[in-house]
Short mmCIF file of C-alpha atoms and ligand atoms in Angstrom, two decimals:
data_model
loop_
_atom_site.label_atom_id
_atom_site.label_comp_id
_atom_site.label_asym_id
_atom_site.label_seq_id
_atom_site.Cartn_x
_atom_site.Cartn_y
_atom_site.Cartn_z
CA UNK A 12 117.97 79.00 207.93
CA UNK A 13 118.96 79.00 204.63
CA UNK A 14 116.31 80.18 201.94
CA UNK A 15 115.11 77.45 199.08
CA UNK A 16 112.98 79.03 196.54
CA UNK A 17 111.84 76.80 193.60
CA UNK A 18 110.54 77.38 190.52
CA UNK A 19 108.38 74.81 189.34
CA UNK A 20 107.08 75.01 185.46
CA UNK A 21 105.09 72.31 183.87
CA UNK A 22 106.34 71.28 180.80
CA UNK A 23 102.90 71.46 178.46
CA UNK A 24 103.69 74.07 176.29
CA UNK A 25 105.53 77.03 174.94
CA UNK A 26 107.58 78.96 177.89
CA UNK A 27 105.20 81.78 178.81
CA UNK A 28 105.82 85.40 179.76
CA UNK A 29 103.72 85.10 183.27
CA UNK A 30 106.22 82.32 183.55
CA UNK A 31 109.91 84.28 183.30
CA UNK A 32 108.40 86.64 185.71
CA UNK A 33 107.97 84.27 188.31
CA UNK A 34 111.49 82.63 187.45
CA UNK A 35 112.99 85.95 187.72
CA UNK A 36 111.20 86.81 191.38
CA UNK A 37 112.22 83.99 192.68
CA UNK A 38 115.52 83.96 191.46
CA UNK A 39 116.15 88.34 193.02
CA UNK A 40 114.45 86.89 195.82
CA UNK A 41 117.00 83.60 196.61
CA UNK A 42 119.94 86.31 195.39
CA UNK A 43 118.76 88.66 198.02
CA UNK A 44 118.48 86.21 201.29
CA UNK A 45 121.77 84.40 200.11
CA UNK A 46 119.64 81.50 199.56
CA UNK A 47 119.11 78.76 196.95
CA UNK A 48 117.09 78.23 193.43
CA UNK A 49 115.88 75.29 193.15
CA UNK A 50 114.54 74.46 189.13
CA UNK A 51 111.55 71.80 189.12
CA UNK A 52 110.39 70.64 185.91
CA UNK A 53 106.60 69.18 186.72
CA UNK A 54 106.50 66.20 184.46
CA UNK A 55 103.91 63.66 185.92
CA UNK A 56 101.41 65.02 183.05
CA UNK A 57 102.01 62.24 180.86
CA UNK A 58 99.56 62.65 178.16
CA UNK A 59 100.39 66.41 178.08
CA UNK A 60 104.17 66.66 178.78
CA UNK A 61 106.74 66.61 175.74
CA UNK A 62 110.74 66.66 176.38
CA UNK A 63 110.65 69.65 173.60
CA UNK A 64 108.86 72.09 176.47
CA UNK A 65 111.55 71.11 178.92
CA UNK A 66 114.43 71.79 176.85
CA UNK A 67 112.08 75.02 175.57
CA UNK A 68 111.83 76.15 179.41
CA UNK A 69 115.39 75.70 179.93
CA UNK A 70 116.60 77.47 177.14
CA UNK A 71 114.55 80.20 177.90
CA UNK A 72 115.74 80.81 180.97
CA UNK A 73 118.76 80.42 179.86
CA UNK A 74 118.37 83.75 177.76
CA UNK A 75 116.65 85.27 180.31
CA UNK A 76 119.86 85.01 182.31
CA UNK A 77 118.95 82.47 184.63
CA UNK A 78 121.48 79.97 183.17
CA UNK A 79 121.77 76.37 183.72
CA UNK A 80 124.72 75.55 185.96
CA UNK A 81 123.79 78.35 187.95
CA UNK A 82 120.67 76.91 189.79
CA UNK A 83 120.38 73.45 191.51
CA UNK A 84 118.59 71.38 189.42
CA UNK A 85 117.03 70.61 187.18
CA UNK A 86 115.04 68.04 189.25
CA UNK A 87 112.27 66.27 187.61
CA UNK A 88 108.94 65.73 189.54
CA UNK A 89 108.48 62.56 188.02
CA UNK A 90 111.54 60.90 189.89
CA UNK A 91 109.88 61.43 193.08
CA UNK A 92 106.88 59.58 192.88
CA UNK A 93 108.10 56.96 194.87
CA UNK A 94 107.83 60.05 197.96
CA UNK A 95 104.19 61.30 196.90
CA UNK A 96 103.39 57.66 196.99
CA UNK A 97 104.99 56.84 200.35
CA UNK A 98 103.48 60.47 201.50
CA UNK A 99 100.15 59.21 200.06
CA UNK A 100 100.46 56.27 202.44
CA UNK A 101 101.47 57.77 205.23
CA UNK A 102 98.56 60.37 205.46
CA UNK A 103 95.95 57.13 204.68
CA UNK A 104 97.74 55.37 207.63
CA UNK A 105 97.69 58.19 209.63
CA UNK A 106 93.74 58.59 209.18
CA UNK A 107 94.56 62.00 207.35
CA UNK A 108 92.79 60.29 204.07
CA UNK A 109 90.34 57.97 203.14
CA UNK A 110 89.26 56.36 200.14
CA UNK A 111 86.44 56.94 198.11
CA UNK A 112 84.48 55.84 194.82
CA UNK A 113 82.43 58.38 194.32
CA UNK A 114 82.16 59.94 191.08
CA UNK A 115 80.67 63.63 190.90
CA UNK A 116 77.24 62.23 189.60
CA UNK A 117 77.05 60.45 193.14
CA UNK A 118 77.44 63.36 194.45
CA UNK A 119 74.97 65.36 193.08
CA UNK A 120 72.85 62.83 193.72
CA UNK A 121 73.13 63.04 196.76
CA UNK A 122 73.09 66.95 197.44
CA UNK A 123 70.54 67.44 194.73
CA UNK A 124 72.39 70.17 193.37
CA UNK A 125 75.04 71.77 190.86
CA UNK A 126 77.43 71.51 193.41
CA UNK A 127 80.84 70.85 192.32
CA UNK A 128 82.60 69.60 195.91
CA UNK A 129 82.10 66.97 198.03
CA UNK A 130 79.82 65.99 200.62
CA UNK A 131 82.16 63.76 202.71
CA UNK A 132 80.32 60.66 202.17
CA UNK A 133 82.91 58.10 202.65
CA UNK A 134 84.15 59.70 205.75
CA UNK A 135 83.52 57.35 208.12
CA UNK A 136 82.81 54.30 206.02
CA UNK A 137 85.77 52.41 205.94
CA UNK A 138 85.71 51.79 202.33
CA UNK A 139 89.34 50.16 201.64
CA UNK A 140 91.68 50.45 198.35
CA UNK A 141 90.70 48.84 195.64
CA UNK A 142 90.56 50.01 190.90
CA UNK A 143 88.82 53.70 191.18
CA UNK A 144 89.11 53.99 194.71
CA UNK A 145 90.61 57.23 195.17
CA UNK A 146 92.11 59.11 198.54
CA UNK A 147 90.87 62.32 199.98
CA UNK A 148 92.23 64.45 202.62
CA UNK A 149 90.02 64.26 205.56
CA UNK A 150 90.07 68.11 206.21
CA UNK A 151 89.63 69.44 209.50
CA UNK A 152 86.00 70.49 210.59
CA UNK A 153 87.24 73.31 213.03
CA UNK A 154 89.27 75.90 212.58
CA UNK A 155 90.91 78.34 209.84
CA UNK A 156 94.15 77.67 207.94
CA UNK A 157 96.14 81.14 208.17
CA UNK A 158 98.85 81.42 205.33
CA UNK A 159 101.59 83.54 205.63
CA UNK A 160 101.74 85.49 202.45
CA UNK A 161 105.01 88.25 201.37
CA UNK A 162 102.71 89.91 199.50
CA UNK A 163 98.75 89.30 201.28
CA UNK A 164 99.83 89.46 204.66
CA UNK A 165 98.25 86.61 205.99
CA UNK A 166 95.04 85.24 204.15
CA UNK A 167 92.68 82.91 206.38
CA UNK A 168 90.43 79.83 204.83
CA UNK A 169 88.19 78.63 207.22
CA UNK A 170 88.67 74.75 207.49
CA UNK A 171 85.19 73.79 207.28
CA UNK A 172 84.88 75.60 204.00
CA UNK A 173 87.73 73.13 202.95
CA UNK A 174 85.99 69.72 201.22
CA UNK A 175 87.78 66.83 201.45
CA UNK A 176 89.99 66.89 198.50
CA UNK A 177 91.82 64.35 196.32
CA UNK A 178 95.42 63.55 196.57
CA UNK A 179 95.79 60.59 194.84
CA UNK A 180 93.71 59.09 192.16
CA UNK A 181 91.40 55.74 191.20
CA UNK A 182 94.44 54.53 189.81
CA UNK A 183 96.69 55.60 192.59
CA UNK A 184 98.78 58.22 191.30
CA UNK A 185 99.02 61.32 193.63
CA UNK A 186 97.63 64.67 191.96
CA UNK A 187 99.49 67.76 191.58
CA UNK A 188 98.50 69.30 195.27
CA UNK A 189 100.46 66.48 196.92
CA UNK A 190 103.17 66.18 194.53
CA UNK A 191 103.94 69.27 194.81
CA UNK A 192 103.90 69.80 198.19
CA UNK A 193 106.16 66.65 198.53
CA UNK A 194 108.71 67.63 196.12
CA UNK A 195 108.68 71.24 197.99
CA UNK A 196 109.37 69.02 201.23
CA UNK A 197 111.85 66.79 199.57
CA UNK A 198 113.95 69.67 198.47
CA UNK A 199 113.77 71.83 201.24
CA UNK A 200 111.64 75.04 200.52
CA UNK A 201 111.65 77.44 202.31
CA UNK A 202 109.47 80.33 200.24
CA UNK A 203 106.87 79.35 197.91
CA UNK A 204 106.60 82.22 195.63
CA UNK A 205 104.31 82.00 192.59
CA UNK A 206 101.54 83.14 190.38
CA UNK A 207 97.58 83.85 192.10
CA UNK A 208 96.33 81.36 190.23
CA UNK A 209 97.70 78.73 192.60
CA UNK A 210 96.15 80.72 195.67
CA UNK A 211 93.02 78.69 196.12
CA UNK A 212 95.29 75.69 196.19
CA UNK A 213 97.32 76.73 198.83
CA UNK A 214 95.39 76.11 202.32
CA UNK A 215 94.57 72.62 200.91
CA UNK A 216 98.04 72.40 200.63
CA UNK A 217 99.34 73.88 203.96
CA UNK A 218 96.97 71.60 205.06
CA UNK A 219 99.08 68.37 203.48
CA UNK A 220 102.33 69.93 205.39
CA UNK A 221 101.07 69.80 208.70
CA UNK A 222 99.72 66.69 208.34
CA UNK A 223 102.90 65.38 207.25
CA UNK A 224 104.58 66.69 209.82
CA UNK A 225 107.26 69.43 208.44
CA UNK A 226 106.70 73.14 209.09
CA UNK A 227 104.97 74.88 205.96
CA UNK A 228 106.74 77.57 204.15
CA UNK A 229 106.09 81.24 204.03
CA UNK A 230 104.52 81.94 200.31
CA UNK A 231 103.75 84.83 198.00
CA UNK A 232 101.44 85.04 195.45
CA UNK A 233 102.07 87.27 192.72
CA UNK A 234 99.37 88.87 190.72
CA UNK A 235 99.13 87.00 187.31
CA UNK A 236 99.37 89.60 184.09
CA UNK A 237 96.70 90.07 181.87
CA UNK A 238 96.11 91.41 178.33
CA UNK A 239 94.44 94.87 176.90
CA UNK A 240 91.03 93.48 178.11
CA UNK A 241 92.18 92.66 181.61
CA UNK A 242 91.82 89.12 180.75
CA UNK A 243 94.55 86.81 181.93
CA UNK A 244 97.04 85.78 179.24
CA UNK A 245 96.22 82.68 177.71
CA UNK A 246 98.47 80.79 174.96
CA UNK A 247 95.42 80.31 172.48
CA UNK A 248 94.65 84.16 172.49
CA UNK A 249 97.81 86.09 173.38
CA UNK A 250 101.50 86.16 172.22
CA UNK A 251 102.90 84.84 175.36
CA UNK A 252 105.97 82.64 173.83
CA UNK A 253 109.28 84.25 175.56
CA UNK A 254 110.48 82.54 172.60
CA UNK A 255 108.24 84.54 170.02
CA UNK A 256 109.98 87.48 171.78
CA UNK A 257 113.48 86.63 171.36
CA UNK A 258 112.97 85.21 167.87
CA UNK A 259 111.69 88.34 166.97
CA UNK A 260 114.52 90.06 168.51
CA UNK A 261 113.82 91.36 171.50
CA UNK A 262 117.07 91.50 173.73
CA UNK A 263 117.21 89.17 177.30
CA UNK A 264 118.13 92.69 178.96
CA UNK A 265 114.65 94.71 177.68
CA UNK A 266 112.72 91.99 178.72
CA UNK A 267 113.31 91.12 181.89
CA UNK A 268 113.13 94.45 182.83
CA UNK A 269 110.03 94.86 181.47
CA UNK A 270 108.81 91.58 183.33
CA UNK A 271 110.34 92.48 186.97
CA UNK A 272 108.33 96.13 186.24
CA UNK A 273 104.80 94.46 186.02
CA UNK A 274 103.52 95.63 189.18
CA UNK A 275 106.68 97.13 190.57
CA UNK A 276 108.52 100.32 190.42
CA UNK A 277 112.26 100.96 191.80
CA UNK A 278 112.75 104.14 193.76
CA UNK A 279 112.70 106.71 191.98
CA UNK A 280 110.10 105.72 189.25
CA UNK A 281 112.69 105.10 186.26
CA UNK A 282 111.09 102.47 184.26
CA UNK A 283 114.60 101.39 182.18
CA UNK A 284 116.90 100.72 184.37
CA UNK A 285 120.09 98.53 185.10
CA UNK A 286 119.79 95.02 186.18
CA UNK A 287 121.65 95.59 189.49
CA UNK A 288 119.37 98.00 190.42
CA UNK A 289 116.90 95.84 190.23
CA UNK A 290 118.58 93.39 191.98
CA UNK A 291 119.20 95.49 195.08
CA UNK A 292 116.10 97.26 194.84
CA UNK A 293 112.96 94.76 194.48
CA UNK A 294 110.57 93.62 197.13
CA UNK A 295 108.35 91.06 196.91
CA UNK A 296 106.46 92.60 199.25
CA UNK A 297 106.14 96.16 196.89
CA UNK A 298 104.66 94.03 194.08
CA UNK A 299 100.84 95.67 193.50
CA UNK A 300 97.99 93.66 194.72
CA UNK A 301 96.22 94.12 190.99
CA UNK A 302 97.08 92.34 188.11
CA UNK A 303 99.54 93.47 185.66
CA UNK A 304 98.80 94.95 182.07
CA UNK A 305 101.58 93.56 179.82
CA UNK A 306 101.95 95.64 177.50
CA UNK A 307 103.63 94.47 173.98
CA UNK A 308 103.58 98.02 172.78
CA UNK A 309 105.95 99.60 176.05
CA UNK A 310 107.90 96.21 176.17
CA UNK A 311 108.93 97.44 172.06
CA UNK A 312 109.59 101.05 173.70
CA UNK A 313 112.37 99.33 175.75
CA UNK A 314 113.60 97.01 173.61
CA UNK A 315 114.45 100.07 171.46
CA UNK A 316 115.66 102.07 174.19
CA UNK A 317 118.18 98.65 174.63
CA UNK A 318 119.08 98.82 171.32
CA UNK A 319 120.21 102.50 170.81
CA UNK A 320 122.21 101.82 174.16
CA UNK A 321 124.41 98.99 172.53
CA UNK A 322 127.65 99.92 171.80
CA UNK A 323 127.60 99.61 167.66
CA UNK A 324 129.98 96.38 167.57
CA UNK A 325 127.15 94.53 169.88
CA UNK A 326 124.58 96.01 167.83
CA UNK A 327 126.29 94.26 164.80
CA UNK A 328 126.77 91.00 166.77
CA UNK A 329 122.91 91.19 168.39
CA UNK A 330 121.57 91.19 164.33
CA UNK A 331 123.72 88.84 163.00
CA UNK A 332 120.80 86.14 163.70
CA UNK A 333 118.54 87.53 161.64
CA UNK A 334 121.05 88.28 158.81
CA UNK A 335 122.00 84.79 158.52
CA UNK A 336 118.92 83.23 159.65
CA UNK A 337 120.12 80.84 162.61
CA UNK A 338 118.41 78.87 164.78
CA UNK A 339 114.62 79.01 165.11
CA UNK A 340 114.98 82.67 162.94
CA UNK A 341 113.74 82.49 159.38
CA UNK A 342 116.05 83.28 157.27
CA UNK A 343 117.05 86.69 155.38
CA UNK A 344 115.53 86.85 152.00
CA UNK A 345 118.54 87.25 150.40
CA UNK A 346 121.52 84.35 149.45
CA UNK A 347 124.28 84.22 152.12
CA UNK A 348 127.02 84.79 149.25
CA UNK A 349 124.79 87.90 148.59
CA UNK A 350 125.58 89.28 152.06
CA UNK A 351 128.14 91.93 152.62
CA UNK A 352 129.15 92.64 156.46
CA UNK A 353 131.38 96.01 155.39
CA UNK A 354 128.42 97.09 153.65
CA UNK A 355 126.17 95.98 156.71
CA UNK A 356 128.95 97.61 159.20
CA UNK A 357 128.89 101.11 157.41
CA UNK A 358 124.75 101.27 157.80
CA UNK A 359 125.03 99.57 161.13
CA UNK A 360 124.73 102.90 163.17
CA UNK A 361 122.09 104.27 161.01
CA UNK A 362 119.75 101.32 161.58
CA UNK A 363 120.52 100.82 165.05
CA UNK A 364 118.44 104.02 166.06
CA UNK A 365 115.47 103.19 163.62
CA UNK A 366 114.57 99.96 164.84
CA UNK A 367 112.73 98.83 168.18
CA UNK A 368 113.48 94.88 167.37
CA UNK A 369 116.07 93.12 166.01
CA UNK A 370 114.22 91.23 163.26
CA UNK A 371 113.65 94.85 161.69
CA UNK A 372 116.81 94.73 160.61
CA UNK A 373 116.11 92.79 157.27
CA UNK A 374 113.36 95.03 155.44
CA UNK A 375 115.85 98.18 156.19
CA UNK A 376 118.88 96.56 154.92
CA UNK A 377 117.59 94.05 152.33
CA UNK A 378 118.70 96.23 149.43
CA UNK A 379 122.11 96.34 150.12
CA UNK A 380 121.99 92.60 149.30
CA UNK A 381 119.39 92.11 146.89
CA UNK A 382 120.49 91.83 143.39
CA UNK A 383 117.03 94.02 142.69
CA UNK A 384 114.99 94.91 145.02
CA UNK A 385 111.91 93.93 147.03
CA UNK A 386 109.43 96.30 145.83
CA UNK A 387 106.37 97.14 147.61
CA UNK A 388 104.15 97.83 144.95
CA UNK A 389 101.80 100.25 147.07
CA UNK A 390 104.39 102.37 147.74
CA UNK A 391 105.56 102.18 144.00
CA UNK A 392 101.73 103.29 142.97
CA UNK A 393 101.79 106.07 145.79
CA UNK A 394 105.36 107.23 145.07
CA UNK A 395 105.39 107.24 141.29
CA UNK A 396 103.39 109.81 139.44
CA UNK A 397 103.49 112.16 137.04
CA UNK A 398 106.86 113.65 136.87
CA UNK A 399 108.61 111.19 138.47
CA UNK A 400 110.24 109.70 135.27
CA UNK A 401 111.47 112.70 134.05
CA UNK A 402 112.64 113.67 137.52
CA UNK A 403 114.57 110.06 137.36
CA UNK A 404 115.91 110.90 134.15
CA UNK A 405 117.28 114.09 135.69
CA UNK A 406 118.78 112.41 138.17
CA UNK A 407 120.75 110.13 136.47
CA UNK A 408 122.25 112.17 134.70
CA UNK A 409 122.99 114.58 137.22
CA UNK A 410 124.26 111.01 139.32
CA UNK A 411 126.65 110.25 136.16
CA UNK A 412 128.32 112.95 136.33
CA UNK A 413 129.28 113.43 140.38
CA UNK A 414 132.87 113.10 140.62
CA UNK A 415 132.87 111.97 144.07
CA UNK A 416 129.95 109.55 145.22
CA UNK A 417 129.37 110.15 148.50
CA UNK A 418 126.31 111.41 150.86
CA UNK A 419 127.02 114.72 150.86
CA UNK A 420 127.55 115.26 147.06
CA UNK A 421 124.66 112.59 146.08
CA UNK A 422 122.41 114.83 148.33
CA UNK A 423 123.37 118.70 147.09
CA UNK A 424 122.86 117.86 143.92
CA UNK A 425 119.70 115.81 144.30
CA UNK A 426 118.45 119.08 146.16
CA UNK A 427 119.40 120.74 142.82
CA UNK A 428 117.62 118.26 140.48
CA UNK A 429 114.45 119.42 142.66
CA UNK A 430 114.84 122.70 142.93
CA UNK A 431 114.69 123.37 139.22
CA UNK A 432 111.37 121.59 139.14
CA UNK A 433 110.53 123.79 142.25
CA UNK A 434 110.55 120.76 144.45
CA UNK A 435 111.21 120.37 148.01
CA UNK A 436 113.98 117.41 149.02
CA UNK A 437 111.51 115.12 150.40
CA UNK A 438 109.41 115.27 147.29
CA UNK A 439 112.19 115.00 145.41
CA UNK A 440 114.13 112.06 147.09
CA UNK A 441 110.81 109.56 147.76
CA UNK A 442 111.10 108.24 144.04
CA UNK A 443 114.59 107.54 143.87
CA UNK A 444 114.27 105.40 147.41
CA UNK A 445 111.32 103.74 146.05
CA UNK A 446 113.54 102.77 142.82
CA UNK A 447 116.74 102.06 144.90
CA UNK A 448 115.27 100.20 148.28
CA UNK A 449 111.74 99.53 147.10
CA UNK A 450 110.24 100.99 149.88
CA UNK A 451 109.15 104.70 150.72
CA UNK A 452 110.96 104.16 154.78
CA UNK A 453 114.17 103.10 155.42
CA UNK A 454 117.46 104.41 156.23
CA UNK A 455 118.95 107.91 155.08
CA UNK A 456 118.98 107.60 151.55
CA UNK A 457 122.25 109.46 150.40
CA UNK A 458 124.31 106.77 153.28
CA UNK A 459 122.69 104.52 151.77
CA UNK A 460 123.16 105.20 147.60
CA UNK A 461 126.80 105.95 149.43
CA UNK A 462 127.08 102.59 150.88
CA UNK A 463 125.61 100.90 147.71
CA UNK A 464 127.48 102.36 145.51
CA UNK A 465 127.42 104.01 142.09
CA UNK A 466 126.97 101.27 139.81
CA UNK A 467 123.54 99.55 141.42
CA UNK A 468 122.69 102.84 143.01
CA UNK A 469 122.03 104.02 138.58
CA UNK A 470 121.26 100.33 137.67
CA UNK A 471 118.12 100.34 139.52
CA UNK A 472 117.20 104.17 138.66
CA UNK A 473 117.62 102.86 135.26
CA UNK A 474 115.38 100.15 135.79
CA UNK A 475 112.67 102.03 137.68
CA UNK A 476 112.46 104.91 134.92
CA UNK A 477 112.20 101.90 132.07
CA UNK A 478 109.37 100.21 134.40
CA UNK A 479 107.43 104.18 133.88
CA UNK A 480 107.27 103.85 130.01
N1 LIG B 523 103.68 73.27 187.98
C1 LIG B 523 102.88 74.28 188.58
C2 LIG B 523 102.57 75.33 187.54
O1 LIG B 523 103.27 75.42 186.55
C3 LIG B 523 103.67 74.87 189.73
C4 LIG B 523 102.87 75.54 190.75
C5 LIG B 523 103.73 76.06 191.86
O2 LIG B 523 104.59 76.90 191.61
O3 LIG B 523 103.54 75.60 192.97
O4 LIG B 523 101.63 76.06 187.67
#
């Protein structure tokens, strides 16, 4: 037996962390068996489907390194609803399903309650098709519906606890519990895996197998991640976008190690470690049985660990989106004339171990392009007080006259201007950053009056010292 895993997003939004994990289970798991991945897109939610989530959902795997051309699909759910319709049919035929008009006001009617199932009414009264007539699944009464779960083992729902459910609508469309299960048919799954959430769905829909005839397939339900508050992440609250990830520079590599680490460990504990590893090493059935914190704050620890590990000349290529501002990216605040990639090359290294995503990039280069700089007037306030315009004066001069402008001599005899005012380095260097980058952070300020240059490097003391008058 070959083994057919799908992954089966619905196309109603932004591509979601929770989401990419799944994808990426599935797709170790398929890698592992020698087996297939199958890409669904679920598009028979009319009113809330939108060709932009699709191509989102692709693309995003795409980065993620599932790529298209790799996977068989995509199929779209939407071209087989011919099948849930015959399937439909078939069960009605059968006497698996019959129809039914009630609406849930009938029903609590009738059972004089809150309750939010059904009561079987229409059971056994023959009603036939007809506008708002829709079909249930005539569950069994006897019984228990065992699953066999990778990860639960093998979870039993007693069938009488089972209400006769819907599978296709007053207007005759099959719901998402049959289409599913047909398209799962259609293509030839093997292993359902996919988030808990889908859990309480799942006996109904062994159920809609065996009625059909075809052998069910073995699932596993994966613990769904949750936020700080243990509160499952949710679009309107959390930052769940994979694409809010990689536009703010996050690297493909960081994150899905990050995602295949929610509720897993390899081995030997290591928490960064090479895709192939994790390839050979996961199990499915390893993954914790409690939901997974996701955690923006490690996720940055990674992505920073992934970007100190780049070999300098990918480290240049990985920024180049946010220096240029492609793509989805907003673009750099300075001109693209203004931008100088020698100037960005020689800082490259020095930036590459100060930033934990990619977008950082632009505050701690920004005034190598600027004609002036940004500055941030707080840190102008904190930075310049008394003294510092006479230190700047000092410096200046001391600047003018360096034969050789280069880190080394910018910084000996900065240490110099200090020292006669009894000042420590760090005291003495914070207002000439503040004048030259704008900020009191950033790279290692002689490299960088190096990398400026003499000229702007004294332009913009100048300027600073007029702006303490
Ligand atoms: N379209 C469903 C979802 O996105 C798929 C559920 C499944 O994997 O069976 O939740």
């Amino acid at each position: 037996m070959t083994v057919r895993v799908r992954f089966a997003p619905s196309p109603t939004g932004m591509f979601h962390v929770g989401g990419a994990r799944s994808a990426l289970q599935n797709w170790i798991y398929a890698k592992q068996q020698g087996g297939v991945f199958v890409l669904r897109i679920e598009d028979t939610d009319a009113a809330r489907n939108k060709p932009e989530w699709t191509e989102g959902i692709l693309s995003a795997l795409d980065w993620i390194g599932i790529s298209r051309g790799s996977y068989e699909g995509p199929y779209f759910q939407s071209a087989n609803a011919g099948e849930h319709r015959a399937a439909a049919a078939r069960l009605n035929e059968s006497g698996r399903a019959y129809y039914c008009d009630c609406t849930r006001e009938d029903v609590q009617a009738r059972t004089g309650s809150q309750y939010q199932g059904y009561d079987g009414y229409h059971r056994d009264r023959g009603l036939g098709p007809g506008p708002g007539h829709a079909l249930r699944f005539r569950t069994p009464d006897e019984g228990a519906t065992v699953v066999v779960d990778l990860i639960r083992g093998e979870p039993t729902f007693e069938n009488k606890l089972i209400e006769d459910f819907v599978i296709a609508r007053g207007d005759g469309s099959p719901v998402f519990l049959l289409a599913n299960v047909v398209d799962d048919m259609t293509m030839g799954i093997t292993h359902v895996i996919r988030a808990e959430e889908h859990l309480p769905n799942t006996p109904k829909q062994q159920l809609l197998w065996e009625a059909l005839g075809v052998k069910p397939p073995i699932w596993a339900h994966v613990p769904v991640v949750v936020n700080e508050k243990r509160q499952k992440l949710s679009k309107r609250r959390d930052k769940v976008a994979l694409e809010a990830y990689r536009d703010e520079g996050y690297l493909a590599g960081a994150m899905r190690n990050y995602l295949m680490l929610l509720g897993w460990a390899p081995s030997d504990d290591r928490e960064i470690v090479p895709w192939s590893v994790i390839e050979d090493e996961f199990r499915l059935d390893e993954v914790n049985l409690s939901s997974a914190f996701f955690d923006e704050k490690k996720l940055r620890a990674f992505n920073g660990e992934y970007i100190r590990a780049l070999p300098v000349a990918e480290f240049i290529d990985a920024c180049q989106p946010w220096l240029t501002g492609t793509g989805t990216i907003a673009p750099p605040p300075w001109q693209p004339e203004e931008f100088d990639a020698d100037a960005f090359a020689a800082v490259a290294a020095l930036a590459q171990t100060r930033i934990a995503v990619l977008s950082e990039i632009v505050p701690n280069v920004d005034f190598l392009f600027l004609a002036s700089p940004l500055i941030d007037e707080a840190a102008w306030t904190k930075t310049m007080k008394d003294g510092s315009a006479e230190l700047l004066d000092d410096a200046v001069a001391a600047f003018e006259a360096l034969e050789s402008w280069d880190a080394e001599s910018l910084k000996s005899t900065l240490e110099a201007v200090g020292a006669e005012r009894g000042l420590k380095l760090g005291k003495t260097q914070a207002p000439v950053r503040v004048a030259v980058t704008g900020r009191t952070v950033g790279l290692p300020l002689f490299e960088s009056l190096e990398v400026l240059g003499r000229e702007r490097t004294l332009t913009r003391m100048r300027a600073a010292r007029l702006r303490l008058v």
